mmCIF file of the C-alpha atoms, coordinates in Angstrom:
data_MODEL
# 
_entry.id   MODEL 
# 
loop_
_atom_site.group_PDB 
_atom_site.id 
_atom_site.type_symbol 
_atom_site.label_atom_id 
_atom_site.label_alt_id 
_atom_site.label_comp_id 
_atom_site.label_asym_id 
_atom_site.label_entity_id 
_atom_site.label_seq_id 
_atom_site.pdbx_PDB_ins_code 
_atom_site.Cartn_x 
_atom_site.Cartn_y 
_atom_site.Cartn_z 
_atom_site.occupancy 
_atom_site.B_iso_or_equiv 
_atom_site.pdbx_formal_charge 
_atom_site.auth_seq_id 
_atom_site.auth_comp_id 
_atom_site.auth_asym_id 
_atom_site.auth_atom_id 
_atom_site.pdbx_PDB_model_num 
ATOM 1   C CA . UNK A 1 1   ? -81.952  -23.997 -10.672 1.00 0.00 ? 1   UNK A CA 1 
ATOM 2   C CA . UNK A 1 2   ? -84.878  -22.825 -8.619  1.00 0.00 ? 2   UNK A CA 1 
ATOM 3   C CA . UNK A 1 3   ? -88.466  -23.146 -9.626  1.00 0.00 ? 3   UNK A CA 1 
ATOM 4   C CA . UNK A 1 4   ? -90.297  -19.963 -10.531 1.00 0.00 ? 4   UNK A CA 1 
ATOM 5   C CA . UNK A 1 5   ? -92.515  -18.630 -7.775  1.00 0.00 ? 5   UNK A CA 1 
ATOM 6   C CA . UNK A 1 6   ? -96.021  -19.959 -7.853  1.00 0.00 ? 6   UNK A CA 1 
ATOM 7   C CA . UNK A 1 7   ? -98.950  -17.672 -8.304  1.00 0.00 ? 7   UNK A CA 1 
ATOM 8   C CA . UNK A 1 8   ? -100.009 -16.421 -4.908  1.00 0.00 ? 8   UNK A CA 1 
ATOM 9   C CA . UNK A 1 9   ? -96.547  -16.927 -3.316  1.00 0.00 ? 9   UNK A CA 1 
ATOM 10  C CA . UNK A 1 10  ? -95.246  -13.826 -1.580  1.00 0.00 ? 10  UNK A CA 1 
ATOM 11  C CA . UNK A 1 11  ? -92.564  -12.025 -3.570  1.00 0.00 ? 11  UNK A CA 1 
ATOM 12  C CA . UNK A 1 12  ? -88.938  -12.883 -2.767  1.00 0.00 ? 12  UNK A CA 1 
ATOM 13  C CA . UNK A 1 13  ? -87.695  -10.813 0.170   1.00 0.00 ? 13  UNK A CA 1 
ATOM 14  C CA . UNK A 1 14  ? -85.520  -7.855  -0.709  1.00 0.00 ? 14  UNK A CA 1 
ATOM 15  C CA . UNK A 1 15  ? -82.222  -6.698  0.734   1.00 0.00 ? 15  UNK A CA 1 
ATOM 16  C CA . UNK A 1 16  ? -81.914  -5.695  4.376   1.00 0.00 ? 16  UNK A CA 1 
ATOM 17  C CA . UNK A 1 17  ? -81.778  -1.943  3.785   1.00 0.00 ? 17  UNK A CA 1 
ATOM 18  C CA . UNK A 1 18  ? -84.986  -2.050  1.759   1.00 0.00 ? 18  UNK A CA 1 
ATOM 19  C CA . UNK A 1 19  ? -86.723  -4.177  4.376   1.00 0.00 ? 19  UNK A CA 1 
ATOM 20  C CA . UNK A 1 20  ? -85.577  -1.758  7.088   1.00 0.00 ? 20  UNK A CA 1 
ATOM 21  C CA . UNK A 1 21  ? -86.877  1.294   5.239   1.00 0.00 ? 21  UNK A CA 1 
ATOM 22  C CA . UNK A 1 22  ? -90.170  -0.469  4.486   1.00 0.00 ? 22  UNK A CA 1 
ATOM 23  C CA . UNK A 1 23  ? -90.526  -1.351  8.179   1.00 0.00 ? 23  UNK A CA 1 
ATOM 24  C CA . UNK A 1 24  ? -90.878  2.335   9.035   1.00 0.00 ? 24  UNK A CA 1 
ATOM 25  C CA . UNK A 1 25  ? -94.226  2.392   7.216   1.00 0.00 ? 25  UNK A CA 1 
ATOM 26  C CA . UNK A 1 26  ? -95.043  -1.283  7.730   1.00 0.00 ? 26  UNK A CA 1 
ATOM 27  C CA . UNK A 1 27  ? -93.686  -2.379  11.139  1.00 0.00 ? 27  UNK A CA 1 
ATOM 28  C CA . UNK A 1 28  ? -94.465  -6.046  10.487  1.00 0.00 ? 28  UNK A CA 1 
ATOM 29  C CA . UNK A 1 29  ? -91.653  -6.055  7.871   1.00 0.00 ? 29  UNK A CA 1 
ATOM 30  C CA . UNK A 1 30  ? -89.112  -5.767  10.705  1.00 0.00 ? 30  UNK A CA 1 
ATOM 31  C CA . UNK A 1 31  ? -89.855  -9.420  11.565  1.00 0.00 ? 31  UNK A CA 1 
ATOM 32  C CA . UNK A 1 32  ? -87.892  -10.395 8.446   1.00 0.00 ? 32  UNK A CA 1 
ATOM 33  C CA . UNK A 1 33  ? -84.732  -8.851  9.909   1.00 0.00 ? 33  UNK A CA 1 
ATOM 34  C CA . UNK A 1 34  ? -85.431  -10.471 13.267  1.00 0.00 ? 34  UNK A CA 1 
ATOM 35  C CA . UNK A 1 35  ? -85.727  -13.874 11.596  1.00 0.00 ? 35  UNK A CA 1 
ATOM 36  C CA . UNK A 1 36  ? -82.531  -13.326 9.597   1.00 0.00 ? 36  UNK A CA 1 
ATOM 37  C CA . UNK A 1 37  ? -80.274  -12.159 12.407  1.00 0.00 ? 37  UNK A CA 1 
ATOM 38  C CA . UNK A 1 38  ? -81.634  -13.120 15.831  1.00 0.00 ? 38  UNK A CA 1 
ATOM 39  C CA . UNK A 1 39  ? -79.736  -16.425 16.153  1.00 0.00 ? 39  UNK A CA 1 
ATOM 40  C CA . UNK A 1 40  ? -76.482  -14.835 14.998  1.00 0.00 ? 40  UNK A CA 1 
ATOM 41  C CA . UNK A 1 41  ? -76.774  -11.935 17.463  1.00 0.00 ? 41  UNK A CA 1 
ATOM 42  C CA . UNK A 1 42  ? -77.794  -14.359 20.215  1.00 0.00 ? 42  UNK A CA 1 
ATOM 43  C CA . UNK A 1 43  ? -74.692  -16.528 19.634  1.00 0.00 ? 43  UNK A CA 1 
ATOM 44  C CA . UNK A 1 44  ? -72.445  -13.453 19.783  1.00 0.00 ? 44  UNK A CA 1 
ATOM 45  C CA . UNK A 1 45  ? -74.006  -12.306 23.055  1.00 0.00 ? 45  UNK A CA 1 
ATOM 46  C CA . UNK A 1 46  ? -73.903  -15.817 24.548  1.00 0.00 ? 46  UNK A CA 1 
ATOM 47  C CA . UNK A 1 47  ? -70.201  -16.072 23.732  1.00 0.00 ? 47  UNK A CA 1 
ATOM 48  C CA . UNK A 1 48  ? -69.562  -12.769 25.490  1.00 0.00 ? 48  UNK A CA 1 
ATOM 49  C CA . UNK A 1 49  ? -71.907  -13.014 28.484  1.00 0.00 ? 49  UNK A CA 1 
ATOM 50  C CA . UNK A 1 50  ? -73.358  -16.514 28.733  1.00 0.00 ? 50  UNK A CA 1 
ATOM 51  C CA . UNK A 1 51  ? -76.752  -17.802 27.682  1.00 0.00 ? 51  UNK A CA 1 
ATOM 52  C CA . UNK A 1 52  ? -78.787  -16.316 30.520  1.00 0.00 ? 52  UNK A CA 1 
ATOM 53  C CA . UNK A 1 53  ? -77.753  -12.726 29.775  1.00 0.00 ? 53  UNK A CA 1 
ATOM 54  C CA . UNK A 1 54  ? -77.881  -13.404 26.027  1.00 0.00 ? 54  UNK A CA 1 
ATOM 55  C CA . UNK A 1 55  ? -81.579  -14.280 26.242  1.00 0.00 ? 55  UNK A CA 1 
ATOM 56  C CA . UNK A 1 56  ? -82.427  -10.819 27.519  1.00 0.00 ? 56  UNK A CA 1 
ATOM 57  C CA . UNK A 1 57  ? -79.882  -8.805  25.555  1.00 0.00 ? 57  UNK A CA 1 
ATOM 58  C CA . UNK A 1 58  ? -80.634  -10.427 22.197  1.00 0.00 ? 58  UNK A CA 1 
ATOM 59  C CA . UNK A 1 59  ? -84.295  -9.505  22.604  1.00 0.00 ? 59  UNK A CA 1 
ATOM 60  C CA . UNK A 1 60  ? -83.311  -6.022  23.762  1.00 0.00 ? 60  UNK A CA 1 
ATOM 61  C CA . UNK A 1 61  ? -81.026  -5.613  20.729  1.00 0.00 ? 61  UNK A CA 1 
ATOM 62  C CA . UNK A 1 62  ? -83.974  -6.079  18.404  1.00 0.00 ? 62  UNK A CA 1 
ATOM 63  C CA . UNK A 1 63  ? -86.252  -3.940  20.536  1.00 0.00 ? 63  UNK A CA 1 
ATOM 64  C CA . UNK A 1 64  ? -83.744  -1.071  20.341  1.00 0.00 ? 64  UNK A CA 1 
ATOM 65  C CA . UNK A 1 65  ? -83.312  -1.636  16.603  1.00 0.00 ? 65  UNK A CA 1 
ATOM 66  C CA . UNK A 1 66  ? -87.085  -1.638  16.100  1.00 0.00 ? 66  UNK A CA 1 
ATOM 67  C CA . UNK A 1 67  ? -87.489  1.589   18.044  1.00 0.00 ? 67  UNK A CA 1 
ATOM 68  C CA . UNK A 1 68  ? -84.629  3.237   16.140  1.00 0.00 ? 68  UNK A CA 1 
ATOM 69  C CA . UNK A 1 69  ? -85.410  1.805   12.708  1.00 0.00 ? 69  UNK A CA 1 
ATOM 70  C CA . UNK A 1 70  ? -86.430  5.238   11.405  1.00 0.00 ? 70  UNK A CA 1 
ATOM 71  C CA . UNK A 1 71  ? -82.884  6.498   12.152  1.00 0.00 ? 71  UNK A CA 1 
ATOM 72  C CA . UNK A 1 72  ? -81.150  3.749   10.156  1.00 0.00 ? 72  UNK A CA 1 
ATOM 73  C CA . UNK A 1 73  ? -79.194  5.231   7.245   1.00 0.00 ? 73  UNK A CA 1 
ATOM 74  C CA . UNK A 1 74  ? -78.837  2.690   4.440   1.00 0.00 ? 74  UNK A CA 1 
ATOM 75  C CA . UNK A 1 75  ? -76.216  4.905   2.782   1.00 0.00 ? 75  UNK A CA 1 
ATOM 76  C CA . UNK A 1 76  ? -73.967  4.654   5.845   1.00 0.00 ? 76  UNK A CA 1 
ATOM 77  C CA . UNK A 1 77  ? -73.964  0.915   6.271   1.00 0.00 ? 77  UNK A CA 1 
ATOM 78  C CA . UNK A 1 78  ? -75.687  -2.439  6.345   1.00 0.00 ? 78  UNK A CA 1 
ATOM 79  C CA . UNK A 1 79  ? -78.201  -3.731  8.884   1.00 0.00 ? 79  UNK A CA 1 
ATOM 80  C CA . UNK A 1 80  ? -76.036  -6.601  10.193  1.00 0.00 ? 80  UNK A CA 1 
ATOM 81  C CA . UNK A 1 81  ? -73.162  -4.424  11.527  1.00 0.00 ? 81  UNK A CA 1 
ATOM 82  C CA . UNK A 1 82  ? -75.707  -1.927  12.858  1.00 0.00 ? 82  UNK A CA 1 
ATOM 83  C CA . UNK A 1 83  ? -77.292  -4.714  14.928  1.00 0.00 ? 83  UNK A CA 1 
ATOM 84  C CA . UNK A 1 84  ? -73.864  -5.793  16.200  1.00 0.00 ? 84  UNK A CA 1 
ATOM 85  C CA . UNK A 1 85  ? -73.190  -2.205  17.228  1.00 0.00 ? 85  UNK A CA 1 
ATOM 86  C CA . UNK A 1 86  ? -76.399  -2.126  19.243  1.00 0.00 ? 86  UNK A CA 1 
ATOM 87  C CA . UNK A 1 87  ? -75.566  -5.499  20.828  1.00 0.00 ? 87  UNK A CA 1 
ATOM 88  C CA . UNK A 1 88  ? -72.033  -4.379  21.711  1.00 0.00 ? 88  UNK A CA 1 
ATOM 89  C CA . UNK A 1 89  ? -73.364  -1.220  23.363  1.00 0.00 ? 89  UNK A CA 1 
ATOM 90  C CA . UNK A 1 90  ? -75.813  -3.320  25.370  1.00 0.00 ? 90  UNK A CA 1 
ATOM 91  C CA . UNK A 1 91  ? -72.939  -5.592  26.490  1.00 0.00 ? 91  UNK A CA 1 
ATOM 92  C CA . UNK A 1 92  ? -71.086  -2.529  27.781  1.00 0.00 ? 92  UNK A CA 1 
ATOM 93  C CA . UNK A 1 93  ? -74.188  -1.322  29.635  1.00 0.00 ? 93  UNK A CA 1 
ATOM 94  C CA . UNK A 1 94  ? -74.768  -4.782  31.079  1.00 0.00 ? 94  UNK A CA 1 
ATOM 95  C CA . UNK A 1 95  ? -71.206  -4.932  32.364  1.00 0.00 ? 95  UNK A CA 1 
ATOM 96  C CA . UNK A 1 96  ? -71.455  -1.458  33.898  1.00 0.00 ? 96  UNK A CA 1 
ATOM 97  C CA . UNK A 1 97  ? -74.577  -2.622  35.705  1.00 0.00 ? 97  UNK A CA 1 
ATOM 98  C CA . UNK A 1 98  ? -72.765  -5.701  37.002  1.00 0.00 ? 98  UNK A CA 1 
ATOM 99  C CA . UNK A 1 99  ? -69.866  -3.574  38.226  1.00 0.00 ? 99  UNK A CA 1 
ATOM 100 C CA . UNK A 1 100 ? -72.279  -1.308  40.114  1.00 0.00 ? 100 UNK A CA 1 
ATOM 101 C CA . UNK A 1 101 ? -74.050  -4.318  41.596  1.00 0.00 ? 101 UNK A CA 1 
ATOM 102 C CA . UNK A 1 102 ? -70.780  -5.943  42.693  1.00 0.00 ? 102 UNK A CA 1 
ATOM 103 C CA . UNK A 1 103 ? -69.607  -2.679  44.238  1.00 0.00 ? 103 UNK A CA 1 
ATOM 104 C CA . UNK A 1 104 ? -72.845  -2.506  46.223  1.00 0.00 ? 104 UNK A CA 1 
ATOM 105 C CA . UNK A 1 105 ? -72.362  -6.105  47.393  1.00 0.00 ? 105 UNK A CA 1 
ATOM 106 C CA . UNK A 1 106 ? -68.795  -5.327  48.440  1.00 0.00 ? 106 UNK A CA 1 
ATOM 107 C CA . UNK A 1 107 ? -69.946  -2.331  50.450  1.00 0.00 ? 107 UNK A CA 1 
ATOM 108 C CA . UNK A 1 108 ? -72.733  -4.352  52.057  1.00 0.00 ? 108 UNK A CA 1 
ATOM 109 C CA . UNK A 1 109 ? -70.351  -7.161  52.957  1.00 0.00 ? 109 UNK A CA 1 
ATOM 110 C CA . UNK A 1 110 ? -67.416  -4.954  53.974  1.00 0.00 ? 110 UNK A CA 1 
ATOM 111 C CA . UNK A 1 111 ? -67.885  -5.671  57.645  1.00 0.00 ? 111 UNK A CA 1 
ATOM 112 C CA . UNK A 1 112 ? -67.632  -9.435  56.939  1.00 0.00 ? 112 UNK A CA 1 
ATOM 113 C CA . UNK A 1 113 ? -64.306  -8.904  55.163  1.00 0.00 ? 113 UNK A CA 1 
ATOM 114 C CA . UNK A 1 114 ? -62.937  -7.097  58.207  1.00 0.00 ? 114 UNK A CA 1 
ATOM 115 C CA . UNK A 1 115 ? -63.859  -10.071 60.393  1.00 0.00 ? 115 UNK A CA 1 
ATOM 116 C CA . UNK A 1 116 ? -62.267  -12.546 57.967  1.00 0.00 ? 116 UNK A CA 1 
ATOM 117 C CA . UNK A 1 117 ? -58.535  -13.016 58.296  1.00 0.00 ? 117 UNK A CA 1 
ATOM 118 C CA . UNK A 1 118 ? -56.028  -12.290 55.527  1.00 0.00 ? 118 UNK A CA 1 
ATOM 119 C CA . UNK A 1 119 ? -55.769  -16.023 54.792  1.00 0.00 ? 119 UNK A CA 1 
ATOM 120 C CA . UNK A 1 120 ? -59.475  -16.143 53.910  1.00 0.00 ? 120 UNK A CA 1 
ATOM 121 C CA . UNK A 1 121 ? -59.175  -13.153 51.570  1.00 0.00 ? 121 UNK A CA 1 
ATOM 122 C CA . UNK A 1 122 ? -56.107  -14.604 49.802  1.00 0.00 ? 122 UNK A CA 1 
ATOM 123 C CA . UNK A 1 123 ? -57.759  -18.017 49.465  1.00 0.00 ? 123 UNK A CA 1 
ATOM 124 C CA . UNK A 1 124 ? -60.834  -16.393 47.923  1.00 0.00 ? 124 UNK A CA 1 
ATOM 125 C CA . UNK A 1 125 ? -58.725  -14.506 45.403  1.00 0.00 ? 125 UNK A CA 1 
ATOM 126 C CA . UNK A 1 126 ? -56.703  -17.595 44.454  1.00 0.00 ? 126 UNK A CA 1 
ATOM 127 C CA . UNK A 1 127 ? -59.888  -19.640 44.020  1.00 0.00 ? 127 UNK A CA 1 
ATOM 128 C CA . UNK A 1 128 ? -61.420  -16.939 41.809  1.00 0.00 ? 128 UNK A CA 1 
ATOM 129 C CA . UNK A 1 129 ? -58.261  -16.720 39.703  1.00 0.00 ? 129 UNK A CA 1 
ATOM 130 C CA . UNK A 1 130 ? -58.182  -20.484 39.168  1.00 0.00 ? 130 UNK A CA 1 
ATOM 131 C CA . UNK A 1 131 ? -61.792  -20.485 37.993  1.00 0.00 ? 131 UNK A CA 1 
ATOM 132 C CA . UNK A 1 132 ? -61.072  -17.872 35.354  1.00 0.00 ? 132 UNK A CA 1 
ATOM 133 C CA . UNK A 1 133 ? -59.165  -19.340 32.468  1.00 0.00 ? 133 UNK A CA 1 
ATOM 134 C CA . UNK A 1 134 ? -56.101  -17.778 30.939  1.00 0.00 ? 134 UNK A CA 1 
ATOM 135 C CA . UNK A 1 135 ? -58.124  -16.432 28.031  1.00 0.00 ? 135 UNK A CA 1 
ATOM 136 C CA . UNK A 1 136 ? -60.547  -14.640 30.339  1.00 0.00 ? 136 UNK A CA 1 
ATOM 137 C CA . UNK A 1 137 ? -57.591  -13.063 32.102  1.00 0.00 ? 137 UNK A CA 1 
ATOM 138 C CA . UNK A 1 138 ? -56.111  -11.975 28.793  1.00 0.00 ? 138 UNK A CA 1 
ATOM 139 C CA . UNK A 1 139 ? -59.410  -10.469 27.626  1.00 0.00 ? 139 UNK A CA 1 
ATOM 140 C CA . UNK A 1 140 ? -59.941  -8.705  30.947  1.00 0.00 ? 140 UNK A CA 1 
ATOM 141 C CA . UNK A 1 141 ? -56.584  -6.986  30.495  1.00 0.00 ? 141 UNK A CA 1 
ATOM 142 C CA . UNK A 1 142 ? -57.648  -5.355  27.230  1.00 0.00 ? 142 UNK A CA 1 
ATOM 143 C CA . UNK A 1 143 ? -59.238  -1.942  26.943  1.00 0.00 ? 143 UNK A CA 1 
ATOM 144 C CA . UNK A 1 144 ? -62.969  -2.028  26.196  1.00 0.00 ? 144 UNK A CA 1 
ATOM 145 C CA . UNK A 1 145 ? -62.353  -0.787  22.641  1.00 0.00 ? 145 UNK A CA 1 
ATOM 146 C CA . UNK A 1 146 ? -59.696  -3.410  21.906  1.00 0.00 ? 146 UNK A CA 1 
ATOM 147 C CA . UNK A 1 147 ? -61.814  -6.180  23.463  1.00 0.00 ? 147 UNK A CA 1 
ATOM 148 C CA . UNK A 1 148 ? -64.915  -5.171  21.473  1.00 0.00 ? 148 UNK A CA 1 
ATOM 149 C CA . UNK A 1 149 ? -62.987  -5.204  18.185  1.00 0.00 ? 149 UNK A CA 1 
ATOM 150 C CA . UNK A 1 150 ? -61.349  -8.559  18.956  1.00 0.00 ? 150 UNK A CA 1 
ATOM 151 C CA . UNK A 1 151 ? -64.656  -10.200 19.894  1.00 0.00 ? 151 UNK A CA 1 
ATOM 152 C CA . UNK A 1 152 ? -66.579  -8.733  16.952  1.00 0.00 ? 152 UNK A CA 1 
ATOM 153 C CA . UNK A 1 153 ? -63.978  -10.100 14.529  1.00 0.00 ? 153 UNK A CA 1 
ATOM 154 C CA . UNK A 1 154 ? -63.079  -13.363 16.311  1.00 0.00 ? 154 UNK A CA 1 
ATOM 155 C CA . UNK A 1 155 ? -66.416  -14.391 17.846  1.00 0.00 ? 155 UNK A CA 1 
ATOM 156 C CA . UNK A 1 156 ? -69.019  -12.722 15.638  1.00 0.00 ? 156 UNK A CA 1 
ATOM 157 C CA . UNK A 1 157 ? -66.993  -13.190 12.453  1.00 0.00 ? 157 UNK A CA 1 
ATOM 158 C CA . UNK A 1 158 ? -67.440  -9.627  11.255  1.00 0.00 ? 158 UNK A CA 1 
ATOM 159 C CA . UNK A 1 159 ? -65.074  -8.213  8.656   1.00 0.00 ? 159 UNK A CA 1 
ATOM 160 C CA . UNK A 1 160 ? -62.936  -5.189  9.545   1.00 0.00 ? 160 UNK A CA 1 
ATOM 161 C CA . UNK A 1 161 ? -65.397  -2.983  7.661   1.00 0.00 ? 161 UNK A CA 1 
ATOM 162 C CA . UNK A 1 162 ? -68.415  -4.461  9.444   1.00 0.00 ? 162 UNK A CA 1 
ATOM 163 C CA . UNK A 1 163 ? -66.731  -4.104  12.844  1.00 0.00 ? 163 UNK A CA 1 
ATOM 164 C CA . UNK A 1 164 ? -65.927  -0.485  11.958  1.00 0.00 ? 164 UNK A CA 1 
ATOM 165 C CA . UNK A 1 165 ? -69.581  0.156   11.086  1.00 0.00 ? 165 UNK A CA 1 
ATOM 166 C CA . UNK A 1 166 ? -70.723  -1.571  14.289  1.00 0.00 ? 166 UNK A CA 1 
ATOM 167 C CA . UNK A 1 167 ? -68.539  0.614   16.489  1.00 0.00 ? 167 UNK A CA 1 
ATOM 168 C CA . UNK A 1 168 ? -68.754  3.745   14.315  1.00 0.00 ? 168 UNK A CA 1 
ATOM 169 C CA . UNK A 1 169 ? -64.968  3.963   13.948  1.00 0.00 ? 169 UNK A CA 1 
ATOM 170 C CA . UNK A 1 170 ? -62.672  3.938   10.893  1.00 0.00 ? 170 UNK A CA 1 
ATOM 171 C CA . UNK A 1 171 ? -61.588  0.551   9.486   1.00 0.00 ? 171 UNK A CA 1 
ATOM 172 C CA . UNK A 1 172 ? -57.962  1.535   10.119  1.00 0.00 ? 172 UNK A CA 1 
ATOM 173 C CA . UNK A 1 173 ? -58.757  1.909   13.808  1.00 0.00 ? 173 UNK A CA 1 
ATOM 174 C CA . UNK A 1 174 ? -60.270  -1.583  13.788  1.00 0.00 ? 174 UNK A CA 1 
ATOM 175 C CA . UNK A 1 175 ? -57.067  -2.958  12.255  1.00 0.00 ? 175 UNK A CA 1 
ATOM 176 C CA . UNK A 1 176 ? -54.808  -1.242  14.791  1.00 0.00 ? 176 UNK A CA 1 
ATOM 177 C CA . UNK A 1 177 ? -56.994  -2.214  17.771  1.00 0.00 ? 177 UNK A CA 1 
ATOM 178 C CA . UNK A 1 178 ? -57.178  -5.808  16.560  1.00 0.00 ? 178 UNK A CA 1 
ATOM 179 C CA . UNK A 1 179 ? -53.407  -5.981  16.098  1.00 0.00 ? 179 UNK A CA 1 
ATOM 180 C CA . UNK A 1 180 ? -52.805  -4.510  19.562  1.00 0.00 ? 180 UNK A CA 1 
ATOM 181 C CA . UNK A 1 181 ? -55.376  -6.847  21.165  1.00 0.00 ? 181 UNK A CA 1 
ATOM 182 C CA . UNK A 1 182 ? -53.878  -9.937  19.531  1.00 0.00 ? 182 UNK A CA 1 
ATOM 183 C CA . UNK A 1 183 ? -50.368  -8.993  20.684  1.00 0.00 ? 183 UNK A CA 1 
ATOM 184 C CA . UNK A 1 184 ? -51.537  -8.422  24.257  1.00 0.00 ? 184 UNK A CA 1 
ATOM 185 C CA . UNK A 1 185 ? -53.502  -11.663 24.374  1.00 0.00 ? 185 UNK A CA 1 
ATOM 186 C CA . UNK A 1 186 ? -50.499  -13.596 23.019  1.00 0.00 ? 186 UNK A CA 1 
ATOM 187 C CA . UNK A 1 187 ? -48.235  -11.935 25.585  1.00 0.00 ? 187 UNK A CA 1 
ATOM 188 C CA . UNK A 1 188 ? -50.517  -12.976 28.450  1.00 0.00 ? 188 UNK A CA 1 
ATOM 189 C CA . UNK A 1 189 ? -51.130  -16.495 27.158  1.00 0.00 ? 189 UNK A CA 1 
ATOM 190 C CA . UNK A 1 190 ? -47.531  -17.254 26.201  1.00 0.00 ? 190 UNK A CA 1 
ATOM 191 C CA . UNK A 1 191 ? -47.407  -20.820 24.891  1.00 0.00 ? 191 UNK A CA 1 
ATOM 192 C CA . UNK A 1 192 ? -50.640  -21.865 26.617  1.00 0.00 ? 192 UNK A CA 1 
ATOM 193 C CA . UNK A 1 193 ? -53.555  -22.865 24.432  1.00 0.00 ? 193 UNK A CA 1 
ATOM 194 C CA . UNK A 1 194 ? -56.592  -21.204 26.071  1.00 0.00 ? 194 UNK A CA 1 
ATOM 195 C CA . UNK A 1 195 ? -58.876  -23.944 24.810  1.00 0.00 ? 195 UNK A CA 1 
ATOM 196 C CA . UNK A 1 196 ? -57.297  -26.694 26.926  1.00 0.00 ? 196 UNK A CA 1 
ATOM 197 C CA . UNK A 1 197 ? -54.730  -25.037 29.198  1.00 0.00 ? 197 UNK A CA 1 
ATOM 198 C CA . UNK A 1 198 ? -51.842  -27.060 27.741  1.00 0.00 ? 198 UNK A CA 1 
ATOM 199 C CA . UNK A 1 199 ? -48.673  -25.730 26.197  1.00 0.00 ? 199 UNK A CA 1 
ATOM 200 C CA . UNK A 1 200 ? -48.803  -25.563 22.419  1.00 0.00 ? 200 UNK A CA 1 
ATOM 201 C CA . UNK A 1 201 ? -46.577  -28.063 20.680  1.00 0.00 ? 201 UNK A CA 1 
# 
């Protein structure tokens, strides 16, 4: 049993949707949502991109949410999946930026590749493949939609309904994408446990 609030204590915080709608008129109320969900969003981003990128993207997730708080529709969904949707979109944008950057590096270094022999190129590819674990390879083989659903459910721990809200797709689509992603990951991994590289017993 909890003690009754003391006189002068701030009233107990309300649900997320109410806090979000109040934050439109009183921006300082948004800090409540930041405090509730920042660590969770950060962990999700760190699992997907590493801690360095997660530092920036977690902050950006809440900046985007703050700027768009007036567009949040409490009737459509909850704040938590909405934040995961923003974070997932930022992951996609981050990856597109990395792809563009790597393509620019490849173009800039193209003349070096011509000078290097085929043995050097093959060795580089083999070394890169050995650094990536079997799970990374399996995830890389998934479509972006399947990968996002799998990671929202498996890493972030969202329910099918929350993942659907995050990605603005039907829950049935989440179920089918998740099923397809799991089958493809199992097919790539075979009997190998991605956590330690050993065959499952």
